[in-house]
């Protein structure tokens, strides 16, 4: 996040990595929407780190602050910036990012908790939380993508459309895994089937890897 400020400034001036040595590139980067977004993101990361050491209500408040700032950072200068109506699109982008953080960010901690006592209660809480969050992720993403299908050009003939197609294909596979986890493994583990635990753990890791590939595809988009 920090280095992206200088890199964005260098990119705006057609410079390469050597631009990081030039203070003018950093000053330019801070004035760009992407530089402001990086600063907001750094504030979100700081709140998240402080939340690790806080207790009780302060911990939850800092976590919510980190979530909101991280979402605002990506919506501020993300690929949906400038889409019309701008207020609605920015709100949808924030909802989309917050849903992604909550869902994907919970996968690896869930996998880590699978080897500890009390995992069944953790899994039940995650299952109740994951369904509405994932549906929110899909709905907000669909609403954002739908706005681009009314343009005069063939969407999937563009670089933007190709990236969207790749992202949608991976999301389809992830959705299949999410359904399998919910219908097959989760209920079996709650009922005491120990063999399902190993399968769920493996499935969560695959789901996390696929989530990372979605973020990689989204990072290809440029304003």
Coordinates of N, CA and C in Angstrom, one line a residue:
X1 N 0.8 -1.2 0.0 CA 0.0 0.0 0.0 C 0.9 1.3 0.0
X2 N 1.9 1.2 0.8 CA 2.8 2.4 0.9 C 3.5 2.6 -0.5
X3 N 4.1 1.6 -1.0 CA 4.9 1.7 -2.2 C 4.0 2.0 -3.4
X4 N 2.8 1.6 -3.3 CA 1.9 1.9 -4.5 C 1.7 3.4 -4.7
X5 N 1.9 4.2 -3.7 CA 1.8 5.7 -3.8 C 2.8 6.2 -4.8
X6 N 4.1 5.8 -4.6 CA 5.1 6.2 -5.5 C 5.0 5.5 -6.9
X7 N 4.6 4.2 -6.9 CA 4.4 3.5 -8.2 C 3.3 4.1 -9.0
X8 N 2.2 4.6 -8.4 CA 1.1 5.2 -9.1 C 1.6 6.5 -9.7
X9 N 2.3 7.3 -8.9 CA 2.9 8.5 -9.4 C 3.8 8.3 -10.6
X10 N 4.7 7.3 -10.5 CA 5.6 7.0 -11.6 C 4.8 6.5 -12.8
X11 N 3.8 5.7 -12.6 CA 3.0 5.2 -13.7 C 2.3 6.3 -14.5
X12 N 1.8 7.3 -13.7 CA 1.1 8.4 -14.3 C 2.0 9.2 -15.2
X13 N 3.3 9.2 -14.9 CA 4.3 10.0 -15.7 C 5.1 9.1 -16.7
X14 N 4.6 7.8 -16.8 CA 5.2 6.9 -17.8 C 6.6 6.4 -17.3
X15 N 6.9 6.5 -16.0 CA 8.2 6.0 -15.5 C 8.1 4.6 -15.0
X16 N 9.2 4.0 -14.8 CA 9.3 2.6 -14.3 C 9.6 2.6 -12.8
X17 N 10.1 1.5 -12.4 CA 10.5 1.3 -10.9 C 11.5 2.4 -10.5
X18 N 12.3 2.9 -11.4 CA 13.3 3.9 -11.0 C 12.6 5.1 -10.5
X19 N 11.4 5.3 -10.9 CA 10.6 6.5 -10.4 C 10.5 6.6 -8.9
X20 N 10.6 5.5 -8.2 CA 10.5 5.5 -6.8 C 11.6 6.3 -6.1
X21 N 12.7 6.6 -6.8 CA 13.8 7.4 -6.3 C 13.5 8.9 -6.5
X22 N 12.5 9.2 -7.2 CA 12.2 10.6 -7.5 C 11.0 11.1 -6.5
X23 N 11.3 12.1 -5.7 CA 10.3 12.6 -4.8 C 9.1 13.2 -5.5
X24 N 9.3 13.7 -6.7 CA 8.2 14.3 -7.5 C 7.1 13.2 -7.8
X25 N 7.6 12.0 -8.0 CA 6.7 10.9 -8.3 C 5.8 10.6 -7.1
X26 N 6.4 10.7 -5.9 CA 5.6 10.4 -4.7 C 4.6 11.6 -4.4
X27 N 5.1 12.8 -4.7 CA 4.1 13.9 -4.5 C 3.0 13.8 -5.5
X28 N 3.3 13.4 -6.7 CA 2.2 13.2 -7.7 C 1.3 12.1 -7.3
X29 N 1.9 11.0 -6.8 CA 1.1 9.8 -6.4 C 0.1 10.1 -5.3
X30 N 0.5 11.0 -4.3 CA -0.4 11.3 -3.2 C -1.6 12.1 -3.7
X31 N -1.4 12.9 -4.8 CA -2.5 13.7 -5.3 C -3.5 12.9 -6.2
X32 N -3.1 11.7 -6.6 CA -3.9 10.9 -7.4 C -5.0 10.2 -6.5
X33 N -6.1 9.9 -7.1 CA -7.1 9.1 -6.3 C -6.6 7.8 -5.8
X34 N -5.7 7.2 -6.6 CA -5.0 5.9 -6.1 C -4.1 6.1 -4.9
X35 N -3.5 7.3 -4.9 CA -2.6 7.6 -3.7 C -3.5 7.8 -2.5
X36 N -4.6 8.6 -2.6 CA -5.5 8.8 -1.5 C -6.0 7.4 -1.0
X37 N -6.4 6.6 -2.0 CA -6.9 5.2 -1.6 C -5.9 4.4 -0.9
X38 N -4.6 4.5 -1.3 CA -3.5 3.8 -0.5 C -3.4 4.3 0.9
X39 N -3.5 5.6 1.1 CA -3.5 6.2 2.5 C -4.7 5.7 3.3
X40 N -5.9 5.6 2.7 CA -7.0 5.1 3.4 C -6.8 3.6 3.7
X41 N -6.2 2.9 2.8 CA -5.9 1.5 3.0 C -5.0 1.3 4.1
X42 N -3.9 2.1 4.2 CA -3.0 2.0 5.3 C -3.6 2.3 6.6
X43 N -4.6 3.3 6.7 CA -5.3 3.5 7.9 C -6.1 2.3 8.3
X44 N -6.7 1.6 7.3 CA -7.5 0.4 7.6 C -6.6 -0.7 8.1
X45 N -5.4 -0.9 7.6 CA -4.4 -1.9 8.0 C -4.0 -1.6 9.5
X46 N -3.8 -0.3 9.7 CA -3.4 0.1 11.1 C -4.5 -0.2 12.1
X47 N -5.7 0.0 11.7 CA -6.8 -0.3 12.6 C -6.9 -1.8 12.9
X48 N -6.7 -2.6 11.8 CA -6.7 -4.0 11.9 C -5.7 -4.6 12.9
X49 N -4.4 -4.0 12.7 CA -3.3 -4.5 13.6 C -3.6 -4.1 15.0
X50 N -4.1 -2.9 15.3 CA -4.4 -2.4 16.6 C -5.5 -3.3 17.2
X51 N -6.5 -3.8 16.4 CA -7.5 -4.6 16.8 C -7.1 -6.0 17.3
X52 N -5.9 -6.4 16.8 CA -5.3 -7.7 17.3 C -4.9 -7.7 18.7
X53 N -4.6 -6.5 19.2 CA -4.1 -6.3 20.6 C -5.2 -5.7 21.5
X54 N -6.3 -5.3 21.0 CA -7.4 -4.7 21.8 C -8.3 -5.8 22.4
X55 N -9.1 -5.4 23.3 CA -10.0 -6.4 24.0 C -11.5 -5.9 23.9
X56 N -12.4 -6.8 24.0 CA -13.8 -6.5 24.1 C -14.4 -5.6 23.0
X57 N -15.1 -4.6 23.4 CA -15.8 -3.7 22.5 C -14.8 -3.0 21.6
X58 N -13.6 -2.6 22.1 CA -12.6 -1.9 21.3 C -12.1 -2.7 20.2
X59 N -12.0 -4.0 20.4 CA -11.5 -5.0 19.4 C -12.5 -5.0 18.2
X60 N -13.8 -5.1 18.6 CA -14.8 -5.2 17.5 C -14.9 -3.8 16.8
X61 N -14.8 -2.7 17.5 CA -14.9 -1.4 16.9 C -13.7 -1.2 15.9
X62 N -12.5 -1.6 16.3 CA -11.4 -1.5 15.4 C -11.5 -2.4 14.2
X63 N -12.0 -3.6 14.4 CA -12.2 -4.5 13.3 C -13.2 -3.9 12.3
X64 N -14.3 -3.4 12.8 CA -15.3 -2.8 11.9 C -14.7 -1.5 11.2
X65 N -13.9 -0.8 11.9 CA -13.3 0.4 11.3 C -12.3 0.0 10.2
X66 N -11.5 -1.1 10.4 CA -10.6 -1.6 9.4 C -11.4 -2.1 8.2
X67 N -12.5 -2.8 8.4 CA -13.3 -3.3 7.3 C -13.8 -2.1 6.5
X68 N -14.4 -1.1 7.1 CA -15.0 0.0 6.4 C -13.9 0.8 5.6
X69 N -12.7 1.0 6.2 CA -11.6 1.8 5.6 C -11.1 1.0 4.4
X70 N -10.9 -0.3 4.6 CA -10.4 -1.2 3.5 C -11.3 -1.1 2.3
X71 N -12.6 -1.2 2.6 CA -13.6 -1.2 1.5 C -13.6 0.2 0.8
X72 N -13.6 1.2 1.6 CA -13.6 2.6 1.1 C -12.3 2.8 0.2
X73 N -11.2 2.2 0.6 CA -9.9 2.4 -0.1 C -10.1 1.8 -1.5
X74 N -10.6 0.6 -1.6 CA -10.7 0.0 -3.0 C -11.9 0.6 -3.8
X75 N -12.9 1.1 -3.1 CA -14.0 1.7 -3.9 C -13.6 3.1 -4.4
X76 N -12.7 3.7 -3.6 CA -12.2 5.1 -3.9 C -11.6 5.2 -5.3
X77 N -10.7 4.2 -5.6 CA -10.0 4.2 -6.8 C -10.0 2.9 -7.6
X78 N -11.1 2.1 -7.3 CA -11.2 0.8 -8.0 C -11.7 0.9 -9.4
X79 N -11.9 -0.2 -10.1 CA -12.3 -0.2 -11.5 C -13.7 0.3 -11.7
X80 N -14.5 0.4 -10.6 CA -15.8 1.0 -10.8 C -15.9 2.5 -10.6
X81 N -14.8 3.1 -10.4 CA -14.7 4.6 -10.2 C -15.2 5.3 -11.5
X82 N -16.1 6.2 -11.4 CA -16.5 7.0 -12.5 C -17.7 6.4 -13.2
X83 N -18.1 5.2 -12.8 CA -19.3 4.6 -13.4 C -20.6 5.4 -12.9
X84 N -21.6 5.4 -13.7 CA -22.8 6.2 -13.4 C -24.0 5.2 -13.1
X85 N -24.8 5.6 -12.2 CA -24.8 6.7 -11.2 C -23.7 6.5 -10.2
X86 N -22.8 7.5 -10.0 CA -21.6 7.3 -9.3 C -21.8 7.0 -7.8
X87 N -22.8 7.6 -7.2 CA -23.1 7.4 -5.8 C -23.5 5.9 -5.5
X88 N -24.4 5.4 -6.4 CA -24.9 4.1 -6.3 C -23.8 3.1 -6.6
X89 N -23.0 3.3 -7.6 CA -21.9 2.4 -8.0 C -20.8 2.3 -6.9
X90 N -20.5 3.5 -6.3 CA -19.5 3.5 -5.2 C -20.0 2.7 -4.0
X91 N -21.3 2.9 -3.7 CA -21.9 2.1 -2.6 C -21.9 0.6 -2.9
X92 N -22.2 0.2 -4.1 CA -22.2 -1.2 -4.5 C -20.8 -1.7 -4.4
X93 N -19.8 -0.9 -4.8 CA -18.4 -1.3 -4.8 C -18.0 -1.6 -3.4
X94 N -18.4 -0.7 -2.5 CA -18.0 -0.8 -1.0 C -18.6 -2.1 -0.5
X95 N -19.9 -2.3 -0.8 CA -20.6 -3.5 -0.3 C -19.9 -4.8 -0.8
X96 N -19.5 -4.7 -2.1 CA -18.9 -5.9 -2.8 C -17.5 -6.2 -2.1
X97 N -16.8 -5.2 -1.8 CA -15.4 -5.4 -1.2 C -15.6 -5.8 0.2
X98 N -16.5 -5.2 1.0 CA -16.7 -5.6 2.4 C -17.1 -7.1 2.4
X99 N -18.0 -7.5 1.5 CA -18.5 -8.9 1.5 C -17.3 -9.8 1.2
X100 N -16.5 -9.4 0.2 CA -15.3 -10.2 -0.1 C -14.3 -10.4 1.0
X101 N -14.1 -9.3 1.7 CA -13.1 -9.3 2.9 C -13.7 -10.3 3.9
X102 N -15.0 -10.1 4.3 CA -15.6 -11.0 5.3 C -15.6 -12.4 5.0
X103 N -15.9 -12.7 3.7 CA -16.0 -14.1 3.3 C -14.6 -14.8 3.1
X104 N -13.8 -14.2 2.2 CA -12.5 -14.7 1.9 C -11.6 -14.7 3.1
X105 N -11.7 -13.6 3.8 CA -10.8 -13.4 5.0 C -11.1 -14.4 6.1
X106 N -12.2 -15.0 6.1 CA -12.6 -16.0 7.1 C -12.2 -17.4 6.8
X107 N -11.8 -17.7 5.5 CA -11.5 -19.0 5.1 C -10.3 -19.7 5.8
X108 N -9.2 -19.0 5.7 CA -8.0 -19.6 6.3 C -8.1 -19.7 7.9
X109 N -8.6 -18.7 8.6 CA -8.8 -18.9 10.0 C -9.8 -20.0 10.3
X110 N -10.8 -20.2 9.4 CA -11.7 -21.4 9.6 C -10.9 -22.7 9.4
X111 N -10.0 -22.8 8.4 CA -9.2 -24.0 8.2 C -8.3 -24.2 9.4
X112 N -7.7 -23.1 10.0 CA -6.8 -23.3 11.1 C -7.6 -23.7 12.4
X113 N -8.8 -23.3 12.5 CA -9.7 -23.7 13.7 C -10.2 -25.1 13.6
X114 N -10.1 -25.7 12.4 CA -10.6 -27.1 12.2 C -9.8 -28.1 13.0
X115 N -8.6 -27.8 13.5 CA -7.9 -28.8 14.3 C -8.0 -28.5 15.8
X116 N -8.9 -27.6 16.2 CA -9.0 -27.3 17.6 C -10.3 -27.8 18.2
X117 N -10.3 -27.8 19.5 CA -11.6 -28.1 20.2 C -12.6 -27.0 19.9
X118 N -13.9 -27.4 19.9 CA -15.0 -26.5 19.7 C -15.2 -26.0 18.3
X119 N -14.6 -26.8 17.4 CA -14.7 -26.4 15.9 C -16.1 -26.4 15.4
X120 N -16.9 -27.4 16.0 CA -18.3 -27.5 15.5 C -19.1 -26.2 15.7
X121 N -18.9 -25.6 16.9 CA -19.6 -24.3 17.2 C -19.1 -23.2 16.3
X122 N -17.7 -23.2 16.0 CA -17.2 -22.2 15.1 C -17.7 -22.4 13.7
X123 N -17.8 -23.6 13.2 CA -18.4 -24.0 11.9 C -19.8 -23.6 11.8
X124 N -20.6 -23.8 12.9 CA -22.0 -23.4 12.8 C -22.2 -21.9 12.7
X125 N -21.3 -21.1 13.5 CA -21.3 -19.7 13.4 C -20.9 -19.2 12.0
X126 N -19.9 -19.8 11.4 CA -19.4 -19.4 10.1 C -20.5 -19.7 9.0
X127 N -21.2 -20.9 9.2 CA -22.2 -21.2 8.2 C -23.4 -20.2 8.2
X128 N -23.8 -19.8 9.4 CA -24.9 -18.8 9.5 C -24.5 -17.5 8.9
X129 N -23.2 -17.2 9.1 CA -22.7 -15.9 8.6 C -22.3 -15.8 7.1
X130 N -21.8 -17.0 6.6 CA -21.3 -17.0 5.3 C -22.3 -16.9 4.2
X131 N -23.5 -17.5 4.4 CA -24.5 -17.5 3.4 C -25.0 -16.1 3.0
X132 N -25.5 -15.3 4.0 CA -25.9 -14.0 3.6 C -24.7 -13.1 3.0
X133 N -23.5 -13.3 3.6 CA -22.4 -12.5 3.1 C -22.0 -12.9 1.7
X134 N -22.0 -14.2 1.4 CA -21.7 -14.6 0.0 C -22.8 -14.2 -1.0
X135 N -24.0 -14.3 -0.6 CA -25.1 -13.8 -1.5 C -25.0 -12.3 -1.7
X136 N -24.6 -11.6 -0.7 CA -24.4 -10.1 -0.9 C -23.2 -9.9 -1.8
X137 N -22.2 -10.7 -1.7 CA -21.0 -10.6 -2.7 C -21.5 -10.8 -4.1
X138 N -22.3 -11.9 -4.3 CA -22.7 -12.2 -5.7 C -23.7 -11.1 -6.2
X139 N -24.6 -10.7 -5.4 CA -25.6 -9.7 -5.8 C -25.0 -8.4 -6.2
X140 N -24.1 -7.9 -5.3 CA -23.4 -6.6 -5.6 C -22.5 -6.7 -6.8
X141 N -21.8 -7.8 -6.9 CA -20.9 -8.0 -8.1 C -21.8 -8.1 -9.4
X142 N -22.9 -8.8 -9.4 CA -23.8 -8.8 -10.5 C -24.3 -7.5 -10.9
X143 N -24.7 -6.7 -9.9 CA -25.2 -5.4 -10.2 C -24.2 -4.5 -10.8
X144 N -22.9 -4.6 -10.3 CA -21.8 -3.8 -10.9 C -21.5 -4.2 -12.3
X145 N -21.5 -5.5 -12.6 CA -21.2 -5.9 -13.9 C -22.3 -5.6 -14.9
X146 N -23.6 -5.7 -14.4 CA -24.7 -5.5 -15.3 C -24.7 -4.1 -15.9
X147 N -24.2 -3.1 -15.2 CA -24.2 -1.7 -15.7 C -23.3 -1.6 -16.9
X148 N -22.4 -2.5 -17.1 CA -21.4 -2.5 -18.3 C -22.0 -3.2 -19.5
X149 N -23.1 -3.9 -19.4 CA -23.6 -4.6 -20.5 C -24.6 -3.8 -21.4
X150 N -24.8 -2.5 -21.0 CA -25.7 -1.6 -21.8 C -24.9 -0.7 -22.6
X151 N -23.6 -0.9 -22.7 CA -22.8 0.0 -23.6 C -22.9 -0.3 -25.1
X152 N -22.4 0.5 -25.9 CA -22.6 0.3 -27.4 C -21.7 -0.8 -28.0
X153 N -20.7 -1.2 -27.2 CA -19.8 -2.2 -27.8 C -20.0 -3.6 -27.2
X154 N -19.5 -4.6 -27.9 CA -19.6 -6.0 -27.4 C -18.6 -6.1 -26.2
X155 N -19.2 -6.4 -25.0 CA -18.4 -6.4 -23.8 C -17.3 -7.4 -23.8
X156 N -17.6 -8.7 -24.2 CA -16.6 -9.7 -24.1 C -15.6 -9.7 -25.2
X157 N -15.7 -8.6 -26.1 CA -14.7 -8.4 -27.1 C -13.6 -7.5 -26.6
X158 N -13.8 -7.0 -25.3 CA -12.8 -6.0 -24.7 C -12.0 -6.7 -23.7
X159 N -10.9 -6.1 -23.3 CA -10.0 -6.6 -22.3 C -10.7 -6.7 -21.0
X160 N -11.6 -5.7 -20.7 CA -12.4 -5.7 -19.5 C -13.3 -6.9 -19.5
X161 N -14.0 -7.1 -20.6 CA -14.9 -8.3 -20.7 C -14.2 -9.6 -20.5
X162 N -13.0 -9.8 -21.1 CA -12.3 -11.0 -21.0 C -11.9 -11.3 -19.5
X163 N -11.5 -10.2 -18.8 CA -11.2 -10.3 -17.4 C -12.4 -10.7 -16.6
X164 N -13.5 -10.1 -16.9 CA -14.8 -10.4 -16.3 C -15.2 -11.8 -16.5
X165 N -15.0 -12.3 -17.7 CA -15.4 -13.7 -18.0 C -14.5 -14.7 -17.2
X166 N -13.2 -14.4 -17.1 CA -12.3 -15.3 -16.3 C -12.8 -15.2 -14.8
X167 N -13.1 -14.0 -14.3 CA -13.5 -13.9 -12.9 C -14.8 -14.6 -12.7
X168 N -15.8 -14.5 -13.6 CA -17.1 -15.2 -13.4 C -16.9 -16.7 -13.4
X169 N -16.0 -17.2 -14.3 CA -15.8 -18.6 -14.4 C -15.2 -19.2 -13.0
X170 N -14.3 -18.5 -12.4 CA -13.7 -18.9 -11.1 C -14.8 -18.8 -10.0
X171 N -15.6 -17.7 -10.1 CA -16.6 -17.5 -9.1 C -17.6 -18.7 -9.2
X172 N -17.9 -19.2 -10.4 CA -18.8 -20.3 -10.5 C -18.3 -21.5 -9.9
X173 N -17.0 -21.8 -10.0 CA -16.4 -22.9 -9.3 C -16.4 -22.8 -7.8
X174 N -16.1 -21.6 -7.3 CA -16.1 -21.3 -5.9 C -17.5 -21.5 -5.3
X175 N -18.5 -21.1 -6.1 CA -19.9 -21.2 -5.6 C -20.2 -22.7 -5.5
X176 N -19.7 -23.5 -6.4 CA -20.0 -25.0 -6.4 C -19.3 -25.5 -5.1
X177 N -18.1 -25.1 -4.8 CA -17.4 -25.6 -3.5 C -18.2 -25.1 -2.3
X178 N -18.7 -23.9 -2.3 CA -19.5 -23.4 -1.2 C -20.7 -24.2 -0.9
X179 N -21.4 -24.6 -2.0 CA -22.6 -25.4 -1.9 C -22.3 -26.8 -1.4
X180 N -21.2 -27.4 -1.9 CA -20.7 -28.7 -1.4 C -20.4 -28.6 0.1
X181 N -19.6 -27.6 0.5 CA -19.3 -27.5 1.9 C -20.5 -27.4 2.8
X182 N -21.5 -26.6 2.3 CA -22.7 -26.4 3.2 C -23.5 -27.7 3.2
X183 N -23.8 -28.3 2.1 CA -24.7 -29.4 2.0 C -24.1 -30.7 2.4
X184 N -22.9 -31.0 2.1 CA -22.3 -32.3 2.4 C -21.5 -32.3 3.7
X185 N -20.4 -31.4 3.8 CA -19.5 -31.6 4.8 C -19.9 -30.9 6.1
X186 N -20.5 -29.7 6.1 CA -20.9 -29.0 7.3 C -21.9 -29.8 8.2
X187 N -22.9 -30.3 7.5 CA -24.0 -31.1 8.3 C -23.4 -32.4 8.8
X188 N -22.5 -33.0 8.0 CA -21.9 -34.3 8.4 C -21.0 -34.1 9.6
X189 N -20.3 -33.0 9.7 CA -19.4 -32.7 10.8 C -20.2 -32.4 12.1
X190 N -21.3 -31.6 11.9 CA -22.1 -31.3 13.0 C -22.8 -32.6 13.6
X191 N -23.0 -33.5 12.7 CA -23.6 -34.8 13.1 C -22.6 -35.8 13.7
X192 N -21.3 -35.4 13.7 CA -20.3 -36.2 14.3 C -19.5 -37.1 13.4
X193 N -19.5 -36.8 12.1 CA -18.8 -37.6 11.1 C -17.3 -37.1 11.0
X194 N -16.4 -37.8 11.6 CA -15.0 -37.3 11.6 C -14.3 -37.3 10.2
X195 N -14.8 -38.3 9.3 CA -14.2 -38.4 8.0 C -14.5 -37.1 7.2
X196 N -15.6 -36.5 7.4 CA -16.0 -35.3 6.7 C -15.1 -34.1 7.0
X197 N -14.5 -34.1 8.2 CA -13.6 -33.0 8.6 C -12.4 -32.8 7.7
X198 N -11.8 -34.0 7.4 CA -10.6 -33.9 6.5 C -11.0 -33.4 5.1
X199 N -12.1 -33.8 4.6 CA -12.6 -33.4 3.3 C -12.9 -31.9 3.3
X200 N -13.5 -31.4 4.4 CA -13.9 -30.0 4.5 C -12.6 -29.1 4.6
X201 N -11.6 -29.6 5.3 CA -10.4 -28.9 5.5 C -9.7 -28.7 4.1
X202 N -9.7 -29.8 3.3 CA -9.1 -29.7 2.0 C -9.9 -28.8 1.1
X203 N -11.3 -28.9 1.2 CA -12.1 -28.0 0.4 C -12.0 -26.5 0.7
X204 N -11.8 -26.2 2.0 CA -11.6 -24.8 2.4 C -10.3 -24.3 1.8
X205 N -9.3 -25.1 1.8 CA -8.0 -24.6 1.2 C -8.1 -24.3 -0.3
X206 N -8.8 -25.2 -1.0 CA -9.1 -25.0 -2.4 C -9.9 -23.8 -2.7
X207 N -10.9 -23.6 -1.8 CA -11.7 -22.4 -1.9 C -10.9 -21.1 -1.7
X208 N -10.0 -21.1 -0.7 CA -9.2 -20.0 -0.5 C -8.2 -19.7 -1.6
X209 N -7.7 -20.7 -2.2 CA -6.8 -20.6 -3.4 C -7.6 -20.0 -4.6
X210 N -8.8 -20.4 -4.8 CA -9.7 -19.9 -5.8 C -10.0 -18.4 -5.6
X211 N -10.3 -18.1 -4.3 CA -10.6 -16.7 -3.9 C -9.4 -15.8 -4.3
X212 N -8.2 -16.3 -4.0 CA -7.0 -15.5 -4.3 C -6.9 -15.3 -5.9
X213 N -7.3 -16.3 -6.6 CA -7.2 -16.2 -8.1 C -8.3 -15.2 -8.6
X214 N -9.4 -15.1 -7.9 CA -10.4 -14.0 -8.2 C -9.8 -12.6 -8.0
X215 N -9.1 -12.5 -6.9 CA -8.4 -11.2 -6.6 C -7.4 -10.9 -7.6
X216 N -6.6 -11.9 -8.0 CA -5.6 -11.7 -9.1 C -6.2 -11.3 -10.4
X217 N -7.4 -11.9 -10.7 CA -8.1 -11.5 -12.0 C -8.6 -10.0 -11.9
X218 N -9.1 -9.7 -10.7 CA -9.6 -8.3 -10.5 C -8.5 -7.3 -10.6
X219 N -7.3 -7.7 -10.1 CA -6.2 -6.7 -10.1 C -5.7 -6.4 -11.5
X220 N -6.2 -7.1 -12.5 CA -5.8 -6.9 -13.9 C -6.5 -5.6 -14.4
X221 N -7.7 -5.3 -13.9 CA -8.5 -4.2 -14.3 C -7.7 -2.9 -14.0
X222 N -7.8 -2.0 -15.0 CA -7.2 -0.6 -14.7 C -8.3 0.4 -15.1
X223 N -8.2 1.6 -14.5 CA -9.2 2.6 -14.7 C -9.2 3.1 -16.1

